[in-house]
Amino acid sequence: MTTITALFYIFSAVLLFASFRVITARSPVYAALYLVLAFFSASCVWILLRAEFLAIALVLVYVGAVMVLFLFVVMMLDINVDTLREGFWKHFPIAFLVGVVIALEMALVLMPGFDLRSAPVPDAAALKLGNSKLLGIEVYTKYLYPLQVAAVLLLVAIIAAIALTLRRRRDTKYVHPSDQVKARKADRVRIVKMKPTIETPAVAPEGDKA
């Protein structure tokens, strides 16, 4: 067994352990920290597979941004974990069976892609460019239109998420745009004619006050 193979098994074992602890940890903070460990282990596995770009993107995007946001939300919200964990071990066997079936299906789909005998051999010029640069050239030339479509779909998803989670604040005055369009000048401004001067009332003598 070579060193790379031994490291692959070690990081894979840590990844499986961290993934299992994500769903079994009692504290949501510990679950998020185990998820960070799982991301680090997956990035190490990708580095061993010479997928440097995916490893760096996983660390920078998920560990550096997404998980920080998760930890911030989990620690700011007062979540009752006991109510969320009710019935966890009761439904665990069925969930475990479904997870095994999904893993087997993914293995059947992805295993043919690891057959290196039919993989094209890159030339020396391509090897000098590096993995990340070759991926960028491939994405922005051959897969440019699918990339644009994916970007538009993500933008629509962001707008939809904002629209679904946006709630009207009670401390702000809101006017519907259709009511603003239908507004007329006569409904907004009323001109009232008034005298330029107003007569002051006569002051009664002090004796009459008594």
PDB file of C-alpha atoms in Angstrom:
ATOM      1  CA  MET A   1       0.000   0.000   0.000  1.00  0.00           C
ATOM      2  CA  THR A   2       1.383   3.356  -1.021  1.00  0.00           C
ATOM      3  CA  THR A   3       1.295   6.560   1.004  1.00  0.00           C
ATOM      4  CA  ILE A   4      -1.384   8.135  -1.212  1.00  0.00           C
ATOM      5  CA  THR A   5      -3.627   5.097  -0.803  1.00  0.00           C
ATOM      6  CA  ALA A   6      -3.177   5.126   2.990  1.00  0.00           C
ATOM      7  CA  LEU A   7      -4.004   8.848   3.151  1.00  0.00           C
ATOM      8  CA  PHE A   8      -7.062   8.259   0.982  1.00  0.00           C
ATOM      9  CA  TYR A   9      -8.418   5.650   3.398  1.00  0.00           C
ATOM     10  CA  ILE A  10      -7.649   7.830   6.423  1.00  0.00           C
ATOM     11  CA  PHE A  11      -9.386  10.917   5.024  1.00  0.00           C
ATOM     12  CA  SER A  12     -12.296   8.787   3.799  1.00  0.00           C
ATOM     13  CA  ALA A  13     -12.746   7.276   7.261  1.00  0.00           C
ATOM     14  CA  VAL A  14     -12.668  10.724   8.866  1.00  0.00           C
ATOM     15  CA  LEU A  15     -15.181  11.943   6.285  1.00  0.00           C
ATOM     16  CA  LEU A  16     -17.600   9.097   7.036  1.00  0.00           C
ATOM     17  CA  PHE A  17     -17.234   9.591  10.785  1.00  0.00           C
ATOM     18  CA  ALA A  18     -17.791  13.349  10.548  1.00  0.00           C
ATOM     19  CA  SER A  19     -20.810  12.871   8.280  1.00  0.00           C
ATOM     20  CA  PHE A  20     -22.344  10.416  10.749  1.00  0.00           C
ATOM     21  CA  ARG A  21     -21.737  12.799  13.658  1.00  0.00           C
ATOM     22  CA  VAL A  22     -23.404  15.648  11.767  1.00  0.00           C
ATOM     23  CA  ILE A  23     -26.761  13.876  12.015  1.00  0.00           C
ATOM     24  CA  THR A  24     -26.248  12.338  15.472  1.00  0.00           C
ATOM     25  CA  ALA A  25     -24.733  15.242  17.422  1.00  0.00           C
ATOM     26  CA  ARG A  26     -27.053  16.657  20.077  1.00  0.00           C
ATOM     27  CA  SER A  27     -25.839  20.222  19.812  1.00  0.00           C
ATOM     28  CA  PRO A  28     -26.372  22.031  16.468  1.00  0.00           C
ATOM     29  CA  VAL A  29     -23.070  23.855  17.008  1.00  0.00           C
ATOM     30  CA  TYR A  30     -21.216  20.549  17.254  1.00  0.00           C
ATOM     31  CA  ALA A  31     -23.069  19.315  14.169  1.00  0.00           C
ATOM     32  CA  ALA A  32     -21.897  22.373  12.216  1.00  0.00           C
ATOM     33  CA  LEU A  33     -18.311  21.843  13.418  1.00  0.00           C
ATOM     34  CA  TYR A  34     -18.425  18.206  12.358  1.00  0.00           C
ATOM     35  CA  LEU A  35     -19.672  19.386   8.978  1.00  0.00           C
ATOM     36  CA  VAL A  36     -16.621  21.645   8.719  1.00  0.00           C
ATOM     37  CA  LEU A  37     -14.435  18.598   9.464  1.00  0.00           C
ATOM     38  CA  ALA A  38     -16.273  16.668   6.761  1.00  0.00           C
ATOM     39  CA  PHE A  39     -15.624  19.452   4.241  1.00  0.00           C
ATOM     40  CA  PHE A  40     -11.932  19.520   5.114  1.00  0.00           C
ATOM     41  CA  SER A  41     -11.682  15.748   4.728  1.00  0.00           C
ATOM     42  CA  ALA A  42     -13.448  15.875   1.360  1.00  0.00           C
ATOM     43  CA  SER A  43     -11.092  18.610   0.169  1.00  0.00           C
ATOM     44  CA  CYS A  44      -8.106  16.470   1.173  1.00  0.00           C
ATOM     45  CA  VAL A  45      -9.534  13.548  -0.805  1.00  0.00           C
ATOM     46  CA  TRP A  46      -9.949  15.806  -3.848  1.00  0.00           C
ATOM     47  CA  ILE A  47      -6.361  16.976  -3.532  1.00  0.00           C
ATOM     48  CA  LEU A  48      -5.242  13.351  -3.571  1.00  0.00           C
ATOM     49  CA  LEU A  49      -7.320  12.911  -6.742  1.00  0.00           C
ATOM     50  CA  ARG A  50      -5.534  15.944  -8.280  1.00  0.00           C
ATOM     51  CA  ALA A  51      -8.667  18.090  -8.269  1.00  0.00           C
ATOM     52  CA  GLU A  52      -7.049  21.117  -6.691  1.00  0.00           C
ATOM     53  CA  PHE A  53      -9.655  23.617  -7.862  1.00  0.00           C
ATOM     54  CA  LEU A  54     -12.548  21.691  -6.298  1.00  0.00           C
ATOM     55  CA  ALA A  55     -10.630  21.294  -3.033  1.00  0.00           C
ATOM     56  CA  ILE A  56      -9.824  25.006  -2.791  1.00  0.00           C
ATOM     57  CA  ALA A  57     -13.368  25.995  -3.787  1.00  0.00           C
ATOM     58  CA  LEU A  58     -14.805  23.685  -1.114  1.00  0.00           C
ATOM     59  CA  VAL A  59     -12.627  25.214   1.596  1.00  0.00           C
ATOM     60  CA  LEU A  60     -13.110  28.830   0.543  1.00  0.00           C
ATOM     61  CA  VAL A  61     -16.810  28.747  -0.291  1.00  0.00           C
ATOM     62  CA  TYR A  62     -18.319  26.223   2.108  1.00  0.00           C
ATOM     63  CA  VAL A  63     -15.956  26.310   5.076  1.00  0.00           C
ATOM     64  CA  GLY A  64     -15.092  30.004   4.779  1.00  0.00           C
ATOM     65  CA  ALA A  65     -18.524  31.415   3.975  1.00  0.00           C
ATOM     66  CA  VAL A  66     -21.433  28.995   4.234  1.00  0.00           C
ATOM     67  CA  MET A  67     -20.416  27.321   7.482  1.00  0.00           C
ATOM     68  CA  VAL A  68     -19.638  30.655   9.130  1.00  0.00           C
ATOM     69  CA  LEU A  69     -23.158  31.750   8.216  1.00  0.00           C
ATOM     70  CA  PHE A  70     -24.590  28.485   9.560  1.00  0.00           C
ATOM     71  CA  LEU A  71     -22.758  28.895  12.860  1.00  0.00           C
ATOM     72  CA  PHE A  72     -23.861  32.517  13.140  1.00  0.00           C
ATOM     73  CA  VAL A  73     -27.519  31.623  12.550  1.00  0.00           C
ATOM     74  CA  VAL A  74     -27.437  28.596  14.861  1.00  0.00           C
ATOM     75  CA  MET A  75     -25.816  30.529  17.703  1.00  0.00           C
ATOM     76  CA  MET A  76     -28.109  33.557  17.290  1.00  0.00           C
ATOM     77  CA  LEU A  77     -31.381  31.595  17.162  1.00  0.00           C
ATOM     78  CA  ASP A  78     -32.849  29.982  20.227  1.00  0.00           C
ATOM     79  CA  ILE A  79     -33.539  26.525  18.833  1.00  0.00           C
ATOM     80  CA  ASN A  80     -35.188  23.892  20.991  1.00  0.00           C
ATOM     81  CA  VAL A  81     -33.126  20.866  19.975  1.00  0.00           C
ATOM     82  CA  ASP A  82     -35.076  18.388  22.098  1.00  0.00           C
ATOM     83  CA  THR A  83     -38.264  18.873  20.092  1.00  0.00           C
ATOM     84  CA  LEU A  84     -36.368  18.551  16.830  1.00  0.00           C
ATOM     85  CA  ARG A  85     -34.790  15.259  17.868  1.00  0.00           C
ATOM     86  CA  GLU A  86     -38.020  13.576  18.890  1.00  0.00           C
ATOM     87  CA  GLY A  87     -38.423  10.306  17.036  1.00  0.00           C
ATOM     88  CA  PHE A  88     -34.892  10.403  15.559  1.00  0.00           C
ATOM     89  CA  TRP A  89     -33.819   6.892  16.559  1.00  0.00           C
ATOM     90  CA  LYS A  90     -37.297   5.595  15.805  1.00  0.00           C
ATOM     91  CA  HIS A  91     -36.988   6.533  12.129  1.00  0.00           C
ATOM     92  CA  PHE A  92     -33.238   5.930  11.923  1.00  0.00           C
ATOM     93  CA  PRO A  93     -33.415   2.371  10.446  1.00  0.00           C
ATOM     94  CA  ILE A  94     -35.624   3.483   7.562  1.00  0.00           C
ATOM     95  CA  ALA A  95     -33.470   6.562   6.962  1.00  0.00           C
ATOM     96  CA  PHE A  96     -30.337   4.396   7.035  1.00  0.00           C
ATOM     97  CA  LEU A  97     -31.849   2.002   4.485  1.00  0.00           C
ATOM     98  CA  VAL A  98     -32.803   4.881   2.187  1.00  0.00           C
ATOM     99  CA  GLY A  99     -29.299   6.350   2.530  1.00  0.00           C
ATOM    100  CA  VAL A 100     -27.698   3.019   1.606  1.00  0.00           C
ATOM    101  CA  VAL A 101     -29.913   2.719  -1.466  1.00  0.00           C
ATOM    102  CA  ILE A 102     -29.017   6.268  -2.566  1.00  0.00           C
ATOM    103  CA  ALA A 103     -25.312   5.556  -2.014  1.00  0.00           C
ATOM    104  CA  LEU A 104     -25.502   2.390  -4.121  1.00  0.00           C
ATOM    105  CA  GLU A 105     -27.301   4.258  -6.910  1.00  0.00           C
ATOM    106  CA  MET A 106     -24.659   7.004  -6.890  1.00  0.00           C
ATOM    107  CA  ALA A 107     -21.920   4.360  -6.952  1.00  0.00           C
ATOM    108  CA  LEU A 108     -23.478   2.675  -9.992  1.00  0.00           C
ATOM    109  CA  VAL A 109     -23.646   6.021 -11.799  1.00  0.00           C
ATOM    110  CA  LEU A 110     -20.229   7.377 -10.806  1.00  0.00           C
ATOM    111  CA  MET A 111     -18.059   4.257 -10.867  1.00  0.00           C
ATOM    112  CA  PRO A 112     -17.763   4.156 -14.701  1.00  0.00           C
ATOM    113  CA  GLY A 113     -16.281   7.655 -14.545  1.00  0.00           C
ATOM    114  CA  PHE A 114     -13.326   6.368 -12.498  1.00  0.00           C
ATOM    115  CA  ASP A 115     -12.246   3.967 -15.234  1.00  0.00           C
ATOM    116  CA  LEU A 116      -8.902   5.506 -16.177  1.00  0.00           C
ATOM    117  CA  ARG A 117      -8.281   3.049 -19.000  1.00  0.00           C
ATOM    118  CA  SER A 118     -10.637   4.939 -21.329  1.00  0.00           C
ATOM    119  CA  ALA A 119      -9.616   8.424 -20.125  1.00  0.00           C
ATOM    120  CA  PRO A 120      -7.801  10.628 -22.655  1.00  0.00           C
ATOM    121  CA  VAL A 121      -4.141  11.219 -21.956  1.00  0.00           C
ATOM    122  CA  PRO A 122      -3.331  14.959 -21.764  1.00  0.00           C
ATOM    123  CA  ASP A 123      -0.373  16.251 -23.678  1.00  0.00           C
ATOM    124  CA  ALA A 124       2.671  17.917 -22.155  1.00  0.00           C
ATOM    125  CA  ALA A 125       1.418  21.437 -22.976  1.00  0.00           C
ATOM    126  CA  ALA A 126      -1.839  20.810 -21.119  1.00  0.00           C
ATOM    127  CA  LEU A 127       0.008  19.501 -18.085  1.00  0.00           C
ATOM    128  CA  LYS A 128       2.054  22.688 -17.871  1.00  0.00           C
ATOM    129  CA  LEU A 129      -1.078  24.861 -17.685  1.00  0.00           C
ATOM    130  CA  GLY A 130      -2.321  23.277 -14.483  1.00  0.00           C
ATOM    131  CA  ASN A 131      -5.613  21.772 -13.391  1.00  0.00           C
ATOM    132  CA  SER A 132      -7.390  25.040 -12.534  1.00  0.00           C
ATOM    133  CA  LYS A 133      -6.455  26.802 -15.767  1.00  0.00           C
ATOM    134  CA  LEU A 134      -7.508  23.846 -17.882  1.00  0.00           C
ATOM    135  CA  LEU A 135     -10.846  23.737 -16.058  1.00  0.00           C
ATOM    136  CA  GLY A 136     -11.384  27.456 -16.643  1.00  0.00           C
ATOM    137  CA  ILE A 137     -10.604  27.157 -20.359  1.00  0.00           C
ATOM    138  CA  GLU A 138     -12.985  24.202 -20.669  1.00  0.00           C
ATOM    139  CA  VAL A 139     -15.816  25.913 -18.777  1.00  0.00           C
ATOM    140  CA  TYR A 140     -15.616  29.284 -20.552  1.00  0.00           C
ATOM    141  CA  THR A 141     -15.269  27.831 -24.054  1.00  0.00           C
ATOM    142  CA  LYS A 142     -17.074  24.517 -24.428  1.00  0.00           C
ATOM    143  CA  TYR A 143     -19.581  24.921 -21.579  1.00  0.00           C
ATOM    144  CA  LEU A 144     -20.131  28.685 -21.736  1.00  0.00           C
ATOM    145  CA  TYR A 145     -23.883  28.570 -22.478  1.00  0.00           C
ATOM    146  CA  PRO A 146     -24.677  25.952 -19.783  1.00  0.00           C
ATOM    147  CA  LEU A 147     -22.718  28.126 -17.346  1.00  0.00           C
ATOM    148  CA  GLN A 148     -24.819  31.163 -18.239  1.00  0.00           C
ATOM    149  CA  VAL A 149     -28.029  29.162 -17.878  1.00  0.00           C
ATOM    150  CA  ALA A 150     -26.914  27.940 -14.457  1.00  0.00           C
ATOM    151  CA  ALA A 151     -26.093  31.524 -13.440  1.00  0.00           C
ATOM    152  CA  VAL A 152     -29.568  32.710 -14.492  1.00  0.00           C
ATOM    153  CA  LEU A 153     -31.210  29.851 -12.578  1.00  0.00           C
ATOM    154  CA  LEU A 154     -29.229  30.721  -9.454  1.00  0.00           C
ATOM    155  CA  LEU A 155     -30.236  34.377  -9.810  1.00  0.00           C
ATOM    156  CA  VAL A 156     -33.896  33.397 -10.103  1.00  0.00           C
ATOM    157  CA  ALA A 157     -33.517  31.156  -7.042  1.00  0.00           C
ATOM    158  CA  ILE A 158     -32.007  34.030  -5.040  1.00  0.00           C
ATOM    159  CA  ILE A 159     -34.825  36.393  -6.041  1.00  0.00           C
ATOM    160  CA  ALA A 160     -37.444  33.745  -5.228  1.00  0.00           C
ATOM    161  CA  ALA A 161     -35.894  33.074  -1.816  1.00  0.00           C
ATOM    162  CA  ILE A 162     -35.919  36.791  -1.001  1.00  0.00           C
ATOM    163  CA  ALA A 163     -39.515  37.147  -2.199  1.00  0.00           C
ATOM    164  CA  LEU A 164     -40.697  34.144  -0.165  1.00  0.00           C
ATOM    165  CA  THR A 165     -38.981  35.156   3.052  1.00  0.00           C
ATOM    166  CA  LEU A 166     -39.718  38.873   2.856  1.00  0.00           C
ATOM    167  CA  ARG A 167     -42.277  39.950   5.423  1.00  0.00           C
ATOM    168  CA  ARG A 168     -44.025  43.287   5.624  1.00  0.00           C
ATOM    169  CA  ARG A 169     -42.836  45.408   8.521  1.00  0.00           C
ATOM    170  CA  ARG A 170     -45.491  46.998  10.671  1.00  0.00           C
ATOM    171  CA  ASP A 171     -43.436  50.083  11.502  1.00  0.00           C
ATOM    172  CA  THR A 172     -43.172  51.216   7.870  1.00  0.00           C
ATOM    173  CA  LYS A 173     -45.751  52.881   5.662  1.00  0.00           C
ATOM    174  CA  TYR A 174     -46.375  50.843   2.520  1.00  0.00           C
ATOM    175  CA  VAL A 175     -48.352  51.907  -0.521  1.00  0.00           C
ATOM    176  CA  HIS A 176     -49.167  49.406  -3.248  1.00  0.00           C
ATOM    177  CA  PRO A 177     -47.680  50.382  -6.645  1.00  0.00           C
ATOM    178  CA  SER A 178     -51.067  49.999  -8.381  1.00  0.00           C
ATOM    179  CA  ASP A 179     -52.587  52.540  -5.996  1.00  0.00           C
ATOM    180  CA  GLN A 180     -49.734  54.937  -6.742  1.00  0.00           C
ATOM    181  CA  VAL A 181     -50.331  54.605 -10.496  1.00  0.00           C
ATOM    182  CA  LYS A 182     -54.080  55.191 -10.126  1.00  0.00           C
ATOM    183  CA  ALA A 183     -53.588  58.327  -8.046  1.00  0.00           C
ATOM    184  CA  ARG A 184     -54.898  61.599  -9.513  1.00  0.00           C
ATOM    185  CA  LYS A 185     -54.065  65.172  -8.792  1.00  0.00           C
ATOM    186  CA  ALA A 186     -57.597  65.931  -7.645  1.00  0.00           C
ATOM    187  CA  ASP A 187     -57.399  63.150  -5.065  1.00  0.00           C
ATOM    188  CA  ARG A 188     -54.088  64.285  -3.668  1.00  0.00           C
ATOM    189  CA  VAL A 189     -54.396  68.117  -3.525  1.00  0.00           C
ATOM    190  CA  ARG A 190     -57.429  70.145  -2.475  1.00  0.00           C
ATOM    191  CA  ILE A 191     -57.365  73.898  -2.940  1.00  0.00           C
ATOM    192  CA  VAL A 192     -59.346  75.868  -0.371  1.00  0.00           C
ATOM    193  CA  LYS A 193     -60.079  79.581  -0.769  1.00  0.00           C
ATOM    194  CA  MET A 194     -59.493  81.592   2.368  1.00  0.00           C
ATOM    195  CA  LYS A 195     -59.554  85.267   3.174  1.00  0.00           C
ATOM    196  CA  PRO A 196     -56.172  86.939   3.205  1.00  0.00           C
ATOM    197  CA  THR A 197     -56.832  88.429   6.639  1.00  0.00           C
ATOM    198  CA  ILE A 198     -58.787  87.164   9.611  1.00  0.00           C
ATOM    199  CA  GLU A 199     -60.557  89.580  11.924  1.00  0.00           C
ATOM    200  CA  THR A 200     -59.465  89.281  15.505  1.00  0.00           C
ATOM    201  CA  PRO A 201     -62.253  88.838  18.041  1.00  0.00           C
ATOM    202  CA  ALA A 202     -63.083  91.826  20.205  1.00  0.00           C
ATOM    203  CA  VAL A 203     -61.705  91.724  23.725  1.00  0.00           C
ATOM    204  CA  ALA A 204     -64.389  92.084  26.396  1.00  0.00           C
ATOM    205  CA  PRO A 205     -63.874  94.692  29.133  1.00  0.00           C
ATOM    206  CA  GLU A 206     -62.590  93.513  32.498  1.00  0.00           C
ATOM    207  CA  GLY A 207     -65.872  94.489  34.236  1.00  0.00           C
ATOM    208  CA  ASP A 208     -67.912  92.186  32.007  1.00  0.00           C
ATOM    209  CA  LYS A 209     -65.753  89.243  32.931  1.00  0.00           C
ATOM    210  CA  ALA A 210     -66.972  89.462  36.496  1.00  0.00           C
TER     211      ALA A 210
END
